[in-house]
PDB file of C-alpha atoms in Angstrom:
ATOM      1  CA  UNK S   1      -6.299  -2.819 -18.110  1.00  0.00           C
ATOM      2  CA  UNK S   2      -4.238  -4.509 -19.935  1.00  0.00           C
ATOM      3  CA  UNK S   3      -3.298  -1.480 -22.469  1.00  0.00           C
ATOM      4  CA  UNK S   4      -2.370   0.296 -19.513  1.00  0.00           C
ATOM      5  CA  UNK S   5       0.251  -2.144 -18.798  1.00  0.00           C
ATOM      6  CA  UNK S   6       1.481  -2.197 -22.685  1.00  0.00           C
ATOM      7  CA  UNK S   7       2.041   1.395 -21.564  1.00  0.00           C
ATOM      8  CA  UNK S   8       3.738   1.290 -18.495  1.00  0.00           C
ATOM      9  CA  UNK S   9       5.993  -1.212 -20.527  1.00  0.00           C
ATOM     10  CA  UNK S  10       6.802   0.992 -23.054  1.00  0.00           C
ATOM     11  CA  UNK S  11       7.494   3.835 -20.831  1.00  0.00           C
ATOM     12  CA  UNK S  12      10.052   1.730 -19.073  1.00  0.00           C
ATOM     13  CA  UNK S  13      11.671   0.788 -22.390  1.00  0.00           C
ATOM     14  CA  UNK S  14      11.909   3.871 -23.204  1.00  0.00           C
ATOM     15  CA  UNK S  15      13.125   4.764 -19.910  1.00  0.00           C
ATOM     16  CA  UNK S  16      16.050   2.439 -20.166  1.00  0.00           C
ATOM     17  CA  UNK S  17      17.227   4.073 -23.634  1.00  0.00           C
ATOM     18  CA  UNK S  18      17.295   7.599 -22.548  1.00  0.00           C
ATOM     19  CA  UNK S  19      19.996   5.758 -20.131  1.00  0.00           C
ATOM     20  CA  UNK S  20      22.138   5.543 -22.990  1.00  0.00           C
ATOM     21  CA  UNK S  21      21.292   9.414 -24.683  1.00  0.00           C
ATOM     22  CA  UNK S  22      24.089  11.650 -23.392  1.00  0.00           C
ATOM     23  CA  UNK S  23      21.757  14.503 -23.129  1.00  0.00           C
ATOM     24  CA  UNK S  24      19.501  12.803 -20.976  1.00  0.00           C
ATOM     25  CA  UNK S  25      23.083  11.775 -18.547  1.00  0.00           C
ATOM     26  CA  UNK S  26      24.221  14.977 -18.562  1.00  0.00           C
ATOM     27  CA  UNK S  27      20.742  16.740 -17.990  1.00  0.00           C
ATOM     28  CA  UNK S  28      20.429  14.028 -14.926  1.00  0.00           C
ATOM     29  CA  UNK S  29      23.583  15.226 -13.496  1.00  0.00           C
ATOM     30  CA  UNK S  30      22.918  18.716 -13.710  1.00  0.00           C
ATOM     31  CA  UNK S  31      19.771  17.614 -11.642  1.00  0.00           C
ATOM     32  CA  UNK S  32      22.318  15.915  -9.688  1.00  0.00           C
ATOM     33  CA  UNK S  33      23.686  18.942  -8.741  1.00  0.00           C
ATOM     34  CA  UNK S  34      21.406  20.848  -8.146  1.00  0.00           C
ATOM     35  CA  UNK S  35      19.797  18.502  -5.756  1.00  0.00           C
ATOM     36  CA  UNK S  36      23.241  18.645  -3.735  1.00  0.00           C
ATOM     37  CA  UNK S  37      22.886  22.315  -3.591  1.00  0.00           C
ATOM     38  CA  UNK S  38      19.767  22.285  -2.716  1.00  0.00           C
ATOM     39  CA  UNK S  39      20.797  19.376  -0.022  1.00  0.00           C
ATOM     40  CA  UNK S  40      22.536  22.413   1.776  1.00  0.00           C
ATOM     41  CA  UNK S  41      19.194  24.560   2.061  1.00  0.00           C
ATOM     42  CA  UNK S  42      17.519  22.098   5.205  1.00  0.00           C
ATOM     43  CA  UNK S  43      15.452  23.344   8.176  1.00  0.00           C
ATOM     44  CA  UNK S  44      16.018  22.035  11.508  1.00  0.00           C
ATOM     45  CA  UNK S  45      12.704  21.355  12.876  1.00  0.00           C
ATOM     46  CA  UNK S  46      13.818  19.085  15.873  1.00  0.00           C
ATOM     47  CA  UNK S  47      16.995  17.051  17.110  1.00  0.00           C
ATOM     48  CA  UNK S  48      15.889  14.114  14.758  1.00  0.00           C
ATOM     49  CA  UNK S  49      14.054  15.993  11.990  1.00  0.00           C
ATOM     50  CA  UNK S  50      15.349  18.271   8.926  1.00  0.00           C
ATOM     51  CA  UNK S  51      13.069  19.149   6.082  1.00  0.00           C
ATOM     52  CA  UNK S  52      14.803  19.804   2.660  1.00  0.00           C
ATOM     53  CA  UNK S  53      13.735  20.163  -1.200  1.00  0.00           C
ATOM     54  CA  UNK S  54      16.083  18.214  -2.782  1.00  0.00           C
ATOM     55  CA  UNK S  55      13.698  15.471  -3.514  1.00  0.00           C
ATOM     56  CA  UNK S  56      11.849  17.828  -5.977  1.00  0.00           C
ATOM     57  CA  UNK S  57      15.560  17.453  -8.037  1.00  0.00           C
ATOM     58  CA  UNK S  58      14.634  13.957  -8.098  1.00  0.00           C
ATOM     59  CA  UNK S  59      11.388  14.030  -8.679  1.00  0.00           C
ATOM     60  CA  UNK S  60      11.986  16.544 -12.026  1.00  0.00           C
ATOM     61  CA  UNK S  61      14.555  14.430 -13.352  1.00  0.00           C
ATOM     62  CA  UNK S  62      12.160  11.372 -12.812  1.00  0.00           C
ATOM     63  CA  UNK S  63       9.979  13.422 -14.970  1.00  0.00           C
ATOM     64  CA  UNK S  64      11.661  14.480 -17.488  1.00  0.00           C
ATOM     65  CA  UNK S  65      14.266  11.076 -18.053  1.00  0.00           C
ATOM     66  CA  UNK S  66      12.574   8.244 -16.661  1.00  0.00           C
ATOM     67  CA  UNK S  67      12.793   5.746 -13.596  1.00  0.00           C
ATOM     68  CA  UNK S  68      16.468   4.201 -14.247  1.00  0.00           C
ATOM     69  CA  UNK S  69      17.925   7.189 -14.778  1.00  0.00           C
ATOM     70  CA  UNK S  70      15.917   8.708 -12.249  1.00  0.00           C
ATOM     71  CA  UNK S  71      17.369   6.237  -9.881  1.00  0.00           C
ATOM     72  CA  UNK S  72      21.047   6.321 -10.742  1.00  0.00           C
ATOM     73  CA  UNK S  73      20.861  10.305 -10.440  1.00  0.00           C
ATOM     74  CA  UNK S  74      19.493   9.378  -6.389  1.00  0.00           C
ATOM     75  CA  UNK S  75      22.241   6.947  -6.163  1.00  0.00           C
ATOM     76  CA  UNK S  76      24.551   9.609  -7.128  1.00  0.00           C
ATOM     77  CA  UNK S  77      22.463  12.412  -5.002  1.00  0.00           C
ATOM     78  CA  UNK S  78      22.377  10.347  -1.859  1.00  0.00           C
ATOM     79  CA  UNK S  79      26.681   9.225  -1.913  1.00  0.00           C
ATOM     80  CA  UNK S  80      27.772  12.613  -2.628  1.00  0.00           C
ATOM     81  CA  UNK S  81      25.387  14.278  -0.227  1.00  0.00           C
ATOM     82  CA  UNK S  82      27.113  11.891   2.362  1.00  0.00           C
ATOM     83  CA  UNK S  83      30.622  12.802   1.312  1.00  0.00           C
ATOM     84  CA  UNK S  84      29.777  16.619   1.403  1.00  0.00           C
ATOM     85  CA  UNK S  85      27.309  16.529   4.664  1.00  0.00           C
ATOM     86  CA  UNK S  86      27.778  13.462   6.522  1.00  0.00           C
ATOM     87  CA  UNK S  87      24.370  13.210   8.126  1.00  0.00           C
ATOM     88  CA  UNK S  88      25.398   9.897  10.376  1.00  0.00           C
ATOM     89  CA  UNK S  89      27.016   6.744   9.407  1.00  0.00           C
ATOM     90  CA  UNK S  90      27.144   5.837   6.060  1.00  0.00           C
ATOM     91  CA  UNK S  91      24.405   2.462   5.449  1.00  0.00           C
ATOM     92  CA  UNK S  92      23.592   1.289   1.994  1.00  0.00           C
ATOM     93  CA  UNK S  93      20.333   0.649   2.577  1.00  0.00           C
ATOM     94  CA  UNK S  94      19.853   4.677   2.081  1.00  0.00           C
ATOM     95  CA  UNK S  95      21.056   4.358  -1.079  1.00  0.00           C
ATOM     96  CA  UNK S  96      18.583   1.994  -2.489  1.00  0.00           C
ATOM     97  CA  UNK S  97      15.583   4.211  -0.742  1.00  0.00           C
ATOM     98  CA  UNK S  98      17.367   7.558  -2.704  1.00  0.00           C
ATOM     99  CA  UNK S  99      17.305   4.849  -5.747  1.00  0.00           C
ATOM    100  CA  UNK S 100      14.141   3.854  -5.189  1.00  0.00           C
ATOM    101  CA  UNK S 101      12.869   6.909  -5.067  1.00  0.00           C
ATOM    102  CA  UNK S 102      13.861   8.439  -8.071  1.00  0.00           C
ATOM    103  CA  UNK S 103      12.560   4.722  -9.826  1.00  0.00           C
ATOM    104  CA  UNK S 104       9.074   5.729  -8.211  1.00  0.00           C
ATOM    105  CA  UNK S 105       8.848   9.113  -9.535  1.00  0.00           C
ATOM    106  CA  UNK S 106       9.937   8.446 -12.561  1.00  0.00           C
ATOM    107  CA  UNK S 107       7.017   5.736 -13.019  1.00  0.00           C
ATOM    108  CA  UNK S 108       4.802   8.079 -11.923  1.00  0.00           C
ATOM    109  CA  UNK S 109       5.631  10.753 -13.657  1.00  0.00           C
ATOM    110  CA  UNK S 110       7.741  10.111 -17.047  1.00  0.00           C
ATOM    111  CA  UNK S 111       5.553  10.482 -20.122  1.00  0.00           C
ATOM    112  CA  UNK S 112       2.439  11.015 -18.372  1.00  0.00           C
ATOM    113  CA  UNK S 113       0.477  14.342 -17.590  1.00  0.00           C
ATOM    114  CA  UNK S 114       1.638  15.542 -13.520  1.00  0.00           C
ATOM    115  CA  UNK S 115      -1.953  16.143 -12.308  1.00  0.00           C
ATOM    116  CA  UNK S 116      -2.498  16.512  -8.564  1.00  0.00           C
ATOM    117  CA  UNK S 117      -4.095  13.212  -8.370  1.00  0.00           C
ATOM    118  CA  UNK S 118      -1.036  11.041  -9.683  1.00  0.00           C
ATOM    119  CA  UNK S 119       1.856  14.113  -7.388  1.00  0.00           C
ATOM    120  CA  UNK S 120      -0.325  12.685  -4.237  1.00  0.00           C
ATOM    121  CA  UNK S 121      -0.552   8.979  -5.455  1.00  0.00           C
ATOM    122  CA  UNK S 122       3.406   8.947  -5.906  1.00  0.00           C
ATOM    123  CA  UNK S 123       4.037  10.523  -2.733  1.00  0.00           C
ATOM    124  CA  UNK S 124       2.270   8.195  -0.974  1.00  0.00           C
ATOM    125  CA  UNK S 125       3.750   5.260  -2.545  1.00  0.00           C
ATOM    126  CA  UNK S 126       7.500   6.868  -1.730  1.00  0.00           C
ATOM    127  CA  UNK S 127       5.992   6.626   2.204  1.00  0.00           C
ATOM    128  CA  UNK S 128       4.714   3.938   2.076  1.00  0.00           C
ATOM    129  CA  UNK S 129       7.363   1.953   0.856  1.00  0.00           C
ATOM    130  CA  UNK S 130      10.657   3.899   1.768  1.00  0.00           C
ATOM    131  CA  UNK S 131       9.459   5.751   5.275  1.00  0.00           C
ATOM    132  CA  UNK S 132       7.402   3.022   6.565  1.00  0.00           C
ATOM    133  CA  UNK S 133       8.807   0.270   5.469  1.00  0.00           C
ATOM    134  CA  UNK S 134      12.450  -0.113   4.433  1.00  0.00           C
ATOM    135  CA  UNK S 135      13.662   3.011   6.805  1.00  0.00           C
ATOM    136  CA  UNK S 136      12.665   1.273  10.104  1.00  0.00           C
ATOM    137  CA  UNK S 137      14.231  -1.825   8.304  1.00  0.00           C
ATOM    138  CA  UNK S 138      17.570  -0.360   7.401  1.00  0.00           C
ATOM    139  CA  UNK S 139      17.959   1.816  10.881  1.00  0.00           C
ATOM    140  CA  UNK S 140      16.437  -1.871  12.744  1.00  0.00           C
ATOM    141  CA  UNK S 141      19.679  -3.599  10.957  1.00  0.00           C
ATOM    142  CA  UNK S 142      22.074  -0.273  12.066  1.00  0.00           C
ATOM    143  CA  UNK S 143      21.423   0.130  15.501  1.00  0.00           C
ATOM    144  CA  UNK S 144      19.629  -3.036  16.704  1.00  0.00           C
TER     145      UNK S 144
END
């Protein structure tokens, strides 16, 4: 137990200098992009409901660079999404759930082998926290 939180420690050390690499920024923002792109590509399913791939942008970049830098490219993903699709008013709240989850990805995922197991283990914990529990917050504090 407790070498597998020496671990997670180190990965987020690490994680917090590939924030400083210029490689890993500019490989993040290419991820970026491509998650705007792919932002475009949605299915309507209902009035209410879209489903999209951009979070697999997200999710890659969480891989391959980290939580922090994970989470700065969803900060950057989720503001210029809005200013290229406004989807509804603008709420910062959002922001920290796209930041979030990049941050969760990326401690699922950086440094460590993507088995099934820990894809279904990090997708829960992204619903869990960010579509059960801040979303109903952030739209409760929107629109009463």
């Amino acid at each position: 137990m407790q070498n597998s939180v020496r671990a997670f420690f180190a990965r987020m050390q690490a994680a917090a200098r590939e924030v400083r690499r210029t490689a890993s920024m500019a490989g993040a923002a290419m991820l970026a992009a491509l998650a705007v792109v792919l932002d475009r590509f949605t299915w309507q399913v209902g009035p209410m409901l879209e489903i999209g791939i951009s979070f697999l942008a997200v999710g890659v970049s969480g891989f391959l660079y980290g939580p922090w830098l994970a989470g700065l490219a969803g900060v950057v993903i989720d503001i210029l999404g809005y200013f290229l699709r406004p989807n509804g008013d603008f709420f910062f709240g959002f922001v920290l759930n796209e930041f979030l989850l990049g941050f969760i990805y990326g401690c699922w995922f950086y440094r460590r082998k993507v088995t099934l197991a820990r894809t279904f283990c990090a997708c829960l914990t992204a619903v869990l926290v960010l579509n059960l529990c801040l979303t109903p917050l952030w739209l409760h504090i929107m629109y009463g």
